[in-house]
């Protein structure tokens, strides 16, 4: 299911990412889910939700990284 707001994101995302990071995650997840809903567009047999979460984390990691304390901070 697409996420309408950051409050719907998985708890691990909400508890770890700053609000802007959550926005990036949500938008990337929703976009990937829409794009890969058709199994023919996927490179693997992974479920669309799993692929979408991977895409979302990759999008977050383009803007944020974990610091030495494990906190997500802007690059």
mmCIF file of N, CA and C in Angstrom:
data_model
loop_
_atom_site.group_PDB
_atom_site.id
_atom_site.type_symbol
_atom_site.label_atom_id
_atom_site.label_comp_id
_atom_site.label_asym_id
_atom_site.label_seq_id
_atom_site.Cartn_x
_atom_site.Cartn_y
_atom_site.Cartn_z
ATOM 1 N N UNK A 1 0.839 -1.184 0.000
ATOM 2 C CA UNK A 1 0.000 0.000 0.000
ATOM 3 C C UNK A 1 0.878 1.241 0.000
ATOM 4 N N UNK A 2 0.515 2.258 -0.740
ATOM 5 C CA UNK A 2 1.293 3.490 -0.714
ATOM 6 C C UNK A 2 1.104 4.206 0.624
ATOM 7 N N UNK A 3 2.113 4.955 0.997
ATOM 8 C CA UNK A 3 2.057 5.712 2.246
ATOM 9 C C UNK A 3 1.549 7.118 1.945
ATOM 10 N N UNK A 4 0.470 7.526 2.604
ATOM 11 C CA UNK A 4 -0.100 8.856 2.403
ATOM 12 C C UNK A 4 0.597 9.910 3.259
ATOM 13 N N UNK A 5 1.151 9.475 4.391
ATOM 14 C CA UNK A 5 1.830 10.400 5.292
ATOM 15 C C UNK A 5 2.981 9.672 5.987
ATOM 16 N N UNK A 6 3.866 10.443 6.589
ATOM 17 C CA UNK A 6 5.004 9.852 7.294
ATOM 18 C C UNK A 6 4.557 9.050 8.519
ATOM 19 N N UNK A 7 3.395 9.354 9.051
ATOM 20 C CA UNK A 7 2.882 8.617 10.212
ATOM 21 C C UNK A 7 2.539 7.174 9.865
ATOM 22 N N UNK A 8 2.406 6.872 8.586
ATOM 23 C CA UNK A 8 2.093 5.513 8.142
ATOM 24 C C UNK A 8 3.359 4.694 7.856
ATOM 25 N N UNK A 9 4.509 5.333 7.843
ATOM 26 C CA UNK A 9 5.755 4.630 7.544
ATOM 27 C C UNK A 9 6.064 3.589 8.614
ATOM 28 N N UNK A 10 6.869 2.594 8.282
ATOM 29 C CA UNK A 10 7.263 1.608 9.292
ATOM 30 C C UNK A 10 7.913 2.303 10.491
ATOM 31 N N UNK A 11 7.709 1.743 11.652
ATOM 32 C CA UNK A 11 8.219 2.319 12.889
ATOM 33 C C UNK A 11 9.725 2.554 12.829
ATOM 34 N N UNK A 12 10.455 1.622 12.247
ATOM 35 C CA UNK A 12 11.901 1.773 12.153
ATOM 36 C C UNK A 12 12.314 2.988 11.346
ATOM 37 N N UNK A 13 11.542 3.326 10.347
ATOM 38 C CA UNK A 13 11.813 4.514 9.543
ATOM 39 C C UNK A 13 11.474 5.761 10.358
ATOM 40 N N UNK A 14 10.322 5.758 10.981
ATOM 41 C CA UNK A 14 9.882 6.913 11.778
ATOM 42 C C UNK A 14 10.842 7.206 12.932
ATOM 43 N N UNK A 15 11.316 6.147 13.578
ATOM 44 C CA UNK A 15 12.154 6.321 14.767
ATOM 45 C C UNK A 15 13.605 6.662 14.452
ATOM 46 N N UNK A 16 14.027 6.498 13.211
ATOM 47 C CA UNK A 16 15.428 6.709 12.881
ATOM 48 C C UNK A 16 15.705 7.889 11.967
ATOM 49 N N UNK A 17 14.826 8.141 11.018
ATOM 50 C CA UNK A 17 15.086 9.206 10.053
ATOM 51 C C UNK A 17 14.489 10.533 10.496
ATOM 52 N N UNK A 18 15.186 11.627 10.189
ATOM 53 C CA UNK A 18 14.588 12.941 10.447
ATOM 54 C C UNK A 18 13.400 13.141 9.495
ATOM 55 N N UNK A 19 12.544 14.126 9.760
ATOM 56 C CA UNK A 19 11.351 14.329 8.926
ATOM 57 C C UNK A 19 11.649 14.424 7.430
ATOM 58 N N UNK A 20 12.683 15.152 7.038
ATOM 59 C CA UNK A 20 13.000 15.265 5.612
ATOM 60 C C UNK A 20 13.401 13.908 5.043
ATOM 61 N N UNK A 21 14.135 13.130 5.800
ATOM 62 C CA UNK A 21 14.502 11.783 5.374
ATOM 63 C C UNK A 21 13.275 10.899 5.207
ATOM 64 N N UNK A 22 12.318 11.070 6.096
ATOM 65 C CA UNK A 22 11.062 10.317 5.983
ATOM 66 C C UNK A 22 10.300 10.708 4.725
ATOM 67 N N UNK A 23 10.328 12.004 4.401
ATOM 68 C CA UNK A 23 9.673 12.460 3.160
ATOM 69 C C UNK A 23 10.301 11.790 1.947
ATOM 70 N N UNK A 24 11.636 11.763 1.920
ATOM 71 C CA UNK A 24 12.353 11.136 0.813
ATOM 72 C C UNK A 24 11.973 9.663 0.724
ATOM 73 N N UNK A 25 11.987 8.979 1.859
ATOM 74 C CA UNK A 25 11.657 7.556 1.917
ATOM 75 C C UNK A 25 10.255 7.317 1.366
ATOM 76 N N UNK A 26 9.297 8.076 1.866
ATOM 77 C CA UNK A 26 7.891 7.891 1.472
ATOM 78 C C UNK A 26 7.701 8.118 -0.026
ATOM 79 N N UNK A 27 8.257 9.198 -0.532
ATOM 80 C CA UNK A 27 8.086 9.514 -1.951
ATOM 81 C C UNK A 27 8.767 8.475 -2.840
ATOM 82 N N UNK A 28 9.960 8.039 -2.457
ATOM 83 C CA UNK A 28 10.669 7.024 -3.248
ATOM 84 C C UNK A 28 9.940 5.682 -3.192
ATOM 85 N N UNK A 29 9.462 5.313 -2.005
ATOM 86 C CA UNK A 29 8.719 4.063 -1.862
ATOM 87 C C UNK A 29 7.484 4.077 -2.757
ATOM 88 N N UNK A 30 6.701 5.142 -2.666
ATOM 89 C CA UNK A 30 5.461 5.225 -3.447
ATOM 90 C C UNK A 30 5.737 5.203 -4.947
ATOM 91 N N UNK A 31 6.777 5.895 -5.359
ATOM 92 C CA UNK A 31 7.127 5.920 -6.782
ATOM 93 C C UNK A 31 7.560 4.532 -7.263
ATOM 94 N N UNK A 32 8.418 3.873 -6.486
ATOM 95 C CA UNK A 32 8.891 2.537 -6.862
ATOM 96 C C UNK A 32 7.739 1.542 -6.869
ATOM 97 N N UNK A 33 6.873 1.646 -5.905
ATOM 98 C CA UNK A 33 5.728 0.726 -5.841
ATOM 99 C C UNK A 33 4.864 0.857 -7.087
ATOM 100 N N UNK A 34 4.627 2.090 -7.486
ATOM 101 C CA UNK A 34 3.823 2.331 -8.689
ATOM 102 C C UNK A 34 4.542 1.791 -9.931
ATOM 103 N N UNK A 35 5.843 2.045 -10.006
ATOM 104 C CA UNK A 35 6.617 1.625 -11.170
ATOM 105 C C UNK A 35 6.727 0.111 -11.277
ATOM 106 N N UNK A 36 6.944 -0.567 -10.156
ATOM 107 C CA UNK A 36 7.204 -2.004 -10.175
ATOM 108 C C UNK A 36 5.995 -2.865 -9.835
ATOM 109 N N UNK A 37 4.821 -2.273 -9.790
ATOM 110 C CA UNK A 37 3.611 -3.051 -9.524
ATOM 111 C C UNK A 37 3.430 -4.131 -10.580
ATOM 112 N N UNK A 38 3.804 -3.821 -11.804
ATOM 113 C CA UNK A 38 3.743 -4.786 -12.900
ATOM 114 C C UNK A 38 4.971 -5.700 -12.801
ATOM 115 N N UNK A 39 4.781 -7.001 -12.552
ATOM 116 C CA UNK A 39 5.913 -7.919 -12.403
ATOM 117 C C UNK A 39 6.863 -7.929 -13.597
ATOM 118 N N UNK A 40 6.390 -7.576 -14.771
ATOM 119 C CA UNK A 40 7.236 -7.560 -15.967
ATOM 120 C C UNK A 40 8.308 -6.471 -15.896
ATOM 121 N N UNK A 41 8.103 -5.477 -15.053
ATOM 122 C CA UNK A 41 9.060 -4.379 -14.932
ATOM 123 C C UNK A 41 10.128 -4.638 -13.882
ATOM 124 N N UNK A 42 10.028 -5.760 -13.179
ATOM 125 C CA UNK A 42 10.990 -6.103 -12.126
ATOM 126 C C UNK A 42 12.109 -6.960 -12.680
ATOM 127 N N UNK A 43 13.301 -6.772 -12.142
ATOM 128 C CA UNK A 43 14.444 -7.596 -12.544
ATOM 129 C C UNK A 43 14.493 -8.912 -11.779
ATOM 130 N N UNK A 44 13.827 -8.951 -10.638
ATOM 131 C CA UNK A 44 13.832 -10.153 -9.797
ATOM 132 C C UNK A 44 12.402 -10.568 -9.498
ATOM 133 N N UNK A 45 12.268 -11.666 -8.801
ATOM 134 C CA UNK A 45 10.945 -12.148 -8.393
ATOM 135 C C UNK A 45 10.551 -11.653 -7.010
ATOM 136 N N UNK A 46 11.299 -10.699 -6.468
ATOM 137 C CA UNK A 46 10.982 -10.174 -5.146
ATOM 138 C C UNK A 46 9.615 -9.491 -5.165
ATOM 139 N N UNK A 47 8.913 -9.528 -4.046
ATOM 140 C CA UNK A 47 7.625 -8.823 -3.967
ATOM 141 C C UNK A 47 7.828 -7.313 -4.152
ATOM 142 N N UNK A 48 6.837 -6.653 -4.702
ATOM 143 C CA UNK A 48 6.929 -5.222 -4.973
ATOM 144 C C UNK A 48 7.224 -4.424 -3.705
ATOM 145 N N UNK A 49 6.699 -4.844 -2.566
ATOM 146 C CA UNK A 49 6.948 -4.121 -1.319
ATOM 147 C C UNK A 49 8.430 -4.170 -0.942
ATOM 148 N N UNK A 50 9.041 -5.318 -1.118
ATOM 149 C CA UNK A 50 10.450 -5.475 -0.781
ATOM 150 C C UNK A 50 11.322 -4.608 -1.698
ATOM 151 N N UNK A 51 11.035 -4.620 -2.972
ATOM 152 C CA UNK A 51 11.772 -3.796 -3.923
ATOM 153 C C UNK A 51 11.591 -2.319 -3.581
ATOM 154 N N UNK A 52 10.378 -1.929 -3.270
ATOM 155 C CA UNK A 52 10.078 -0.530 -2.974
ATOM 156 C C UNK A 52 10.818 -0.046 -1.734
ATOM 157 N N UNK A 53 10.926 -0.892 -0.719
ATOM 158 C CA UNK A 53 11.677 -0.512 0.484
ATOM 159 C C UNK A 53 13.161 -0.353 0.161
ATOM 160 N N UNK A 54 13.703 -1.211 -0.676
ATOM 161 C CA UNK A 54 15.114 -1.100 -1.070
ATOM 162 C C UNK A 54 15.356 0.204 -1.824
ATOM 163 N N UNK A 55 14.460 0.523 -2.736
ATOM 164 C CA UNK A 55 14.583 1.764 -3.500
ATOM 165 C C UNK A 55 14.498 2.969 -2.563
ATOM 166 N N UNK A 56 13.579 2.912 -1.615
ATOM 167 C CA UNK A 56 13.397 4.019 -0.678
ATOM 168 C C UNK A 56 14.652 4.248 0.165
ATOM 169 N N UNK A 57 15.247 3.168 0.674
ATOM 170 C CA UNK A 57 16.476 3.325 1.472
ATOM 171 C C UNK A 57 17.611 3.857 0.610
ATOM 172 N N UNK A 58 17.706 3.411 -0.625
ATOM 173 C CA UNK A 58 18.755 3.909 -1.526
ATOM 174 C C UNK A 58 18.583 5.411 -1.765
ATOM 175 N N UNK A 59 17.347 5.859 -1.895
ATOM 176 C CA UNK A 59 17.090 7.291 -2.094
ATOM 177 C C UNK A 59 17.497 8.087 -0.858
ATOM 178 N N UNK A 60 17.182 7.569 0.310
ATOM 179 C CA UNK A 60 17.572 8.244 1.554
ATOM 180 C C UNK A 60 19.087 8.342 1.645
ATOM 181 N N UNK A 61 19.782 7.266 1.287
ATOM 182 C CA UNK A 61 21.242 7.228 1.412
ATOM 183 C C UNK A 61 21.950 8.156 0.427
ATOM 184 N N UNK A 62 21.241 8.691 -0.549
ATOM 185 C CA UNK A 62 21.837 9.687 -1.446
ATOM 186 C C UNK A 62 21.930 11.052 -0.764
ATOM 187 N N UNK A 63 21.101 11.266 0.262
ATOM 188 C CA UNK A 63 21.036 12.563 0.930
ATOM 189 C C UNK A 63 21.528 12.489 2.377
ATOM 190 N N UNK A 64 21.365 11.337 3.012
ATOM 191 C CA UNK A 64 21.721 11.160 4.421
ATOM 192 C C UNK A 64 22.699 10.009 4.594
ATOM 193 N N UNK A 65 23.408 10.052 5.704
ATOM 194 C CA UNK A 65 24.269 8.936 6.101
ATOM 195 C C UNK A 65 24.217 8.827 7.622
ATOM 196 N N UNK A 66 24.621 7.681 8.131
ATOM 197 C CA UNK A 66 24.680 7.502 9.580
ATOM 198 C C UNK A 66 26.005 8.048 10.084
ATOM 199 N N UNK A 67 25.937 8.838 11.137
ATOM 200 C CA UNK A 67 27.179 9.339 11.734
ATOM 201 C C UNK A 67 27.759 8.280 12.670
ATOM 202 N N UNK A 68 28.821 8.597 13.357
ATOM 203 C CA UNK A 68 29.497 7.622 14.217
ATOM 204 C C UNK A 68 28.621 7.161 15.378
ATOM 205 N N UNK A 69 27.592 7.931 15.693
ATOM 206 C CA UNK A 69 26.665 7.551 16.763
ATOM 207 C C UNK A 69 25.450 6.781 16.238
ATOM 208 N N UNK A 70 25.404 6.546 14.930
ATOM 209 C CA UNK A 70 24.280 5.819 14.346
ATOM 210 C C UNK A 70 23.085 6.693 14.027
ATOM 211 N N UNK A 71 23.258 8.017 14.087
ATOM 212 C CA UNK A 71 22.177 8.946 13.788
ATOM 213 C C UNK A 71 22.252 9.345 12.314
ATOM 214 N N UNK A 72 21.089 9.411 11.651
ATOM 215 C CA UNK A 72 21.032 9.808 10.255
ATOM 216 C C UNK A 72 21.186 11.321 10.160
ATOM 217 N N UNK A 73 22.208 11.760 9.406
ATOM 218 C CA UNK A 73 22.493 13.179 9.219
ATOM 219 C C UNK A 73 22.679 13.459 7.728
ATOM 220 N N UNK A 74 22.463 14.717 7.320
ATOM 221 C CA UNK A 74 22.628 15.089 5.918
ATOM 222 C C UNK A 74 24.086 14.952 5.509
ATOM 223 N N UNK A 75 24.306 14.557 4.272
ATOM 224 C CA UNK A 75 25.656 14.439 3.717
ATOM 225 C C UNK A 75 26.309 15.812 3.637
#
